[in-house]
PDB file of C-alpha atoms in Angstrom:
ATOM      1  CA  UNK B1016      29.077  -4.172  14.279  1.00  0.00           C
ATOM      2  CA  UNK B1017      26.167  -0.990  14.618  1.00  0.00           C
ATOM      3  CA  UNK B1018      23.661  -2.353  12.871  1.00  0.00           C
ATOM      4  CA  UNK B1019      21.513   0.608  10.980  1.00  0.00           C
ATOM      5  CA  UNK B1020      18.152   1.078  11.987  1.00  0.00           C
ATOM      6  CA  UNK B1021      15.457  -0.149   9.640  1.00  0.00           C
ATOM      7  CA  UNK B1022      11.872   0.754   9.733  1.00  0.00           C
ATOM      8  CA  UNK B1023       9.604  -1.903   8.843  1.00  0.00           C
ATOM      9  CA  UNK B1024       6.746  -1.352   6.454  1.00  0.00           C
ATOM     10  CA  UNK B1025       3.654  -3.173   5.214  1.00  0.00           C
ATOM     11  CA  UNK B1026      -0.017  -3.793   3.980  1.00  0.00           C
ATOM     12  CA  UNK B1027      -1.172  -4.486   7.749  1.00  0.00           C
ATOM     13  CA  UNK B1028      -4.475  -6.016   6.884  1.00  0.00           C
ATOM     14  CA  UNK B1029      -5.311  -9.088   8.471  1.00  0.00           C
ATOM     15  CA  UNK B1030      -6.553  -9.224  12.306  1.00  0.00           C
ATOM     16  CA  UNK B1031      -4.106  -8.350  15.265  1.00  0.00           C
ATOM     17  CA  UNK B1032      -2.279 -12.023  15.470  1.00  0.00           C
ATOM     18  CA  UNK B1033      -2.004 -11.979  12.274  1.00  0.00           C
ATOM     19  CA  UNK B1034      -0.298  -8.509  11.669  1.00  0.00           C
ATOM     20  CA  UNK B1035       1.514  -8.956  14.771  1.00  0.00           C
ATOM     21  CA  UNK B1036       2.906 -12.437  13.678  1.00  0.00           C
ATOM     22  CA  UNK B1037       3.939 -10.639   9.870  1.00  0.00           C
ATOM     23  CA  UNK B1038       5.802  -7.941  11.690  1.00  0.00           C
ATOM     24  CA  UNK B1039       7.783 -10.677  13.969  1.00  0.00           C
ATOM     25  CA  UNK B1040       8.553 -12.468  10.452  1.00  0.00           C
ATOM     26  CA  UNK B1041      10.148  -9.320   8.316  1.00  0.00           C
ATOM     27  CA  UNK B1042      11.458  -7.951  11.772  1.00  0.00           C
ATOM     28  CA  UNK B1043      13.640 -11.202  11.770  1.00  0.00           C
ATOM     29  CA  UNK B1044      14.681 -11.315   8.275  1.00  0.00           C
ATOM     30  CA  UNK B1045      15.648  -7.514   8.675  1.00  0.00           C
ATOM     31  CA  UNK B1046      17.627  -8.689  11.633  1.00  0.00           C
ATOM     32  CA  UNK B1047      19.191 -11.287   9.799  1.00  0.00           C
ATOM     33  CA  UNK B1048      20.007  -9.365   7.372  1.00  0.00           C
ATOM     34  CA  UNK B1049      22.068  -6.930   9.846  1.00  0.00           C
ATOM     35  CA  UNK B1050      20.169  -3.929  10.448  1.00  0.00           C
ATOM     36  CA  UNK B1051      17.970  -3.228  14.176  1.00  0.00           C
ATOM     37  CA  UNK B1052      14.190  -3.374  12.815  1.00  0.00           C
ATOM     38  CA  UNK B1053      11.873  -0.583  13.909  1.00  0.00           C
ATOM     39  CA  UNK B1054       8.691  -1.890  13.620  1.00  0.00           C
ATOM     40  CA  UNK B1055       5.943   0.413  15.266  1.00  0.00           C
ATOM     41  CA  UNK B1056       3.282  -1.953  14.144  1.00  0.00           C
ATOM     42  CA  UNK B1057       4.606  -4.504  16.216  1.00  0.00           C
ATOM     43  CA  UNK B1058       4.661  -2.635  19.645  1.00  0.00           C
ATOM     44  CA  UNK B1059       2.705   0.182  19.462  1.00  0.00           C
ATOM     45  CA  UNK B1060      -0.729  -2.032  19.435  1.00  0.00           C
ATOM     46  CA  UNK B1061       0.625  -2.966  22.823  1.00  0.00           C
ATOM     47  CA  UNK B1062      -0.494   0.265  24.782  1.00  0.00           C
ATOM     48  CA  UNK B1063      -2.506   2.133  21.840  1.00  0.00           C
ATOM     49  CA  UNK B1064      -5.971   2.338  21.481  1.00  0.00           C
ATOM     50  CA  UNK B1065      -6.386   3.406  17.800  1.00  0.00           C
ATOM     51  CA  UNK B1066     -10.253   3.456  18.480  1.00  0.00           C
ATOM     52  CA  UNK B1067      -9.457   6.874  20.375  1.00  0.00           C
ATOM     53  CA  UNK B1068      -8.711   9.246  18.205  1.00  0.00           C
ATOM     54  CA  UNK B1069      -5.751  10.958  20.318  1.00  0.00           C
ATOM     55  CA  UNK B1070      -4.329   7.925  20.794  1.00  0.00           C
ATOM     56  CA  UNK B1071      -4.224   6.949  16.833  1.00  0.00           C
ATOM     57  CA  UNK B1072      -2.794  10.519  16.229  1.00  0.00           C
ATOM     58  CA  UNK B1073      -0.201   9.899  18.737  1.00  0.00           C
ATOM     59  CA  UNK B1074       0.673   6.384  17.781  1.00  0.00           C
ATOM     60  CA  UNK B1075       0.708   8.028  14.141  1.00  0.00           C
ATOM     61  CA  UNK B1076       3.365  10.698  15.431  1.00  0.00           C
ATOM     62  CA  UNK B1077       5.052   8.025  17.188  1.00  0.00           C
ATOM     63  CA  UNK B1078       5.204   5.824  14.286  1.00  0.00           C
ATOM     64  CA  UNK B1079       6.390   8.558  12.010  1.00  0.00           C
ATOM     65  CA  UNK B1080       9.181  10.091  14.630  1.00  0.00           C
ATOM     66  CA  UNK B1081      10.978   6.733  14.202  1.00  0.00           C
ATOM     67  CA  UNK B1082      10.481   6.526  10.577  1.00  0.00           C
ATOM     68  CA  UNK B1083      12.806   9.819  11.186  1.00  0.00           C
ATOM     69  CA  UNK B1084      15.480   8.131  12.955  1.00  0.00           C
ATOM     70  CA  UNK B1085      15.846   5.158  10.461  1.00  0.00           C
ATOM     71  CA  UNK B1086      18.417   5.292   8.035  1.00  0.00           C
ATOM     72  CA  UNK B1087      16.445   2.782   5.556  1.00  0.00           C
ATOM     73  CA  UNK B1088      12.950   1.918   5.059  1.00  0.00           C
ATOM     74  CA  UNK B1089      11.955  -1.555   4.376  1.00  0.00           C
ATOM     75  CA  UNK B1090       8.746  -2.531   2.400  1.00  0.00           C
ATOM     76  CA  UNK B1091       7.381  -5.655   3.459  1.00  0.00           C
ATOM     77  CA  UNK B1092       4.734  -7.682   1.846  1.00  0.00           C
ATOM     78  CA  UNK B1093       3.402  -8.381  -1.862  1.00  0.00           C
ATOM     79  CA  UNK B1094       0.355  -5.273  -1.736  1.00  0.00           C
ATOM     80  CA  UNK B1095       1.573  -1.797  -1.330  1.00  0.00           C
ATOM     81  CA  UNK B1096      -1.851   0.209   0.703  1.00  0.00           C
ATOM     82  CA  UNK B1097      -1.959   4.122   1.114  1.00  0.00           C
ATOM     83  CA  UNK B1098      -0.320   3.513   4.260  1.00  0.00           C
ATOM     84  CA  UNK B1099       2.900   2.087   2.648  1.00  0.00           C
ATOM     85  CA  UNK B1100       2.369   5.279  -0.014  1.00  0.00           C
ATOM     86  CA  UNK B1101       2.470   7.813   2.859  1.00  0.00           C
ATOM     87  CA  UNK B1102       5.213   6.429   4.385  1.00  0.00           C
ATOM     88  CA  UNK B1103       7.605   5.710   1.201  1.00  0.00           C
ATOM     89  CA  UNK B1104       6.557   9.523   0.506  1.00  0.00           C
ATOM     90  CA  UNK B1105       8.039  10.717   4.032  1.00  0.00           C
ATOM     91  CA  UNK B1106      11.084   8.506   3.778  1.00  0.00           C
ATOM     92  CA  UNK B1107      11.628  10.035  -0.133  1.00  0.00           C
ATOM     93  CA  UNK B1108      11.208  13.713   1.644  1.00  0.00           C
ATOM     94  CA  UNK B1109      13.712  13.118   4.608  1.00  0.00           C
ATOM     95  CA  UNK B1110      15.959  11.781   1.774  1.00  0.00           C
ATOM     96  CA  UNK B1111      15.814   8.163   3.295  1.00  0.00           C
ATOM     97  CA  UNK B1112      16.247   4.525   1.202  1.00  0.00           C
ATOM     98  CA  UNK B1113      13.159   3.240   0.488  1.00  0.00           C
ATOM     99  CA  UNK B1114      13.711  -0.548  -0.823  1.00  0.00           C
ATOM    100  CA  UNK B1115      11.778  -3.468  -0.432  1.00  0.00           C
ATOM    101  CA  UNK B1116      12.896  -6.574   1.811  1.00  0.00           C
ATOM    102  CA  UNK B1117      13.070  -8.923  -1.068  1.00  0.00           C
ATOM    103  CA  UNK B1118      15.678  -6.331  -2.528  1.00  0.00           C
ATOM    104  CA  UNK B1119      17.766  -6.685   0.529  1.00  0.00           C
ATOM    105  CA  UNK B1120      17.527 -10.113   1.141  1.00  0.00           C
ATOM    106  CA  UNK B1121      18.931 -10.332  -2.329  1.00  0.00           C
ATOM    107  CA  UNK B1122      21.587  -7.655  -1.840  1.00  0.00           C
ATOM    108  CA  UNK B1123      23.075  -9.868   1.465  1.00  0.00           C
ATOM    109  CA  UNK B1124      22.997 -13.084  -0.515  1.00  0.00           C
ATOM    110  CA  UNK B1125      25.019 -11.258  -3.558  1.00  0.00           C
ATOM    111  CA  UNK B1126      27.586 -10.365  -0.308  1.00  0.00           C
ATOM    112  CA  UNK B1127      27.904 -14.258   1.059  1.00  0.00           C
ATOM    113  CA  UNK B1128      30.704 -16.008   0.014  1.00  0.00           C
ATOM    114  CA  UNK B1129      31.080 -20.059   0.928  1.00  0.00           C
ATOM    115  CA  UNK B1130      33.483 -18.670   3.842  1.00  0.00           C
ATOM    116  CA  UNK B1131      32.861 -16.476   7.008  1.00  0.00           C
ATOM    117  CA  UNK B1132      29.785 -14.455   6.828  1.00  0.00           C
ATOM    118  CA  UNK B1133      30.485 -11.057   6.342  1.00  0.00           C
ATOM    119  CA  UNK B1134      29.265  -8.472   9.091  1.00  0.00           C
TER     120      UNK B1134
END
């Protein structure tokens, strides 16, 4: 099964371990859910130095490049920030779902049946 990409969105606003262990969390769900999470937040800390200001507008680019590529965008998280606003407002202009991971974790459970899981 091709699982569609989902880009993972959220309030980021604890410290690095923190964020970094969220983004594991709602990258799993999305997984299990059967999509490939995109999850910039996760990786992009890795080799990005957002206290240089090239390297936040890149990661930014980055960031929003695979936003492009997604086919859904998942919103993550109780608080919705002016990052989450910015990107829900790119996803609505590339004419890309914007739904919220409680939404689809209810949509797959309305799917299951006491059988086979469906994939």
């Amino acid at each position: 099964m091709k699982r569609p990409l989902a880009y993972i969105s959220a309030a980021w606003s604890g410290t690095e371990t923190e964020n970094m262990e969220a983004a594991r969390r709602y990258c799993r769900a999305v997984y299990e859910a059967g999509f490939s999470p995109v999850c910039p937040r996760l990786y992009l800390p890795l080799y990005i130095d957002d206290a240089i200001p090239r390297e936040h507008k890149d990661g930014v680019d980055m960031a929003r490049d695979m936003l492009r590529r997604s086919h859904v965008l998942i919103v993550c998280g109780g608080v919705v920030d002016e990052g989450v606003k910015n990107e829900i407002a790119t996803a609505q202009r590339l004419n890309i779902t914007a739904t919220t991971l409680d939404g689809i974790l209810a949509v797959k459970g309305q799917g299951e049946t006491g059988g086979a899981a469906h994939e």
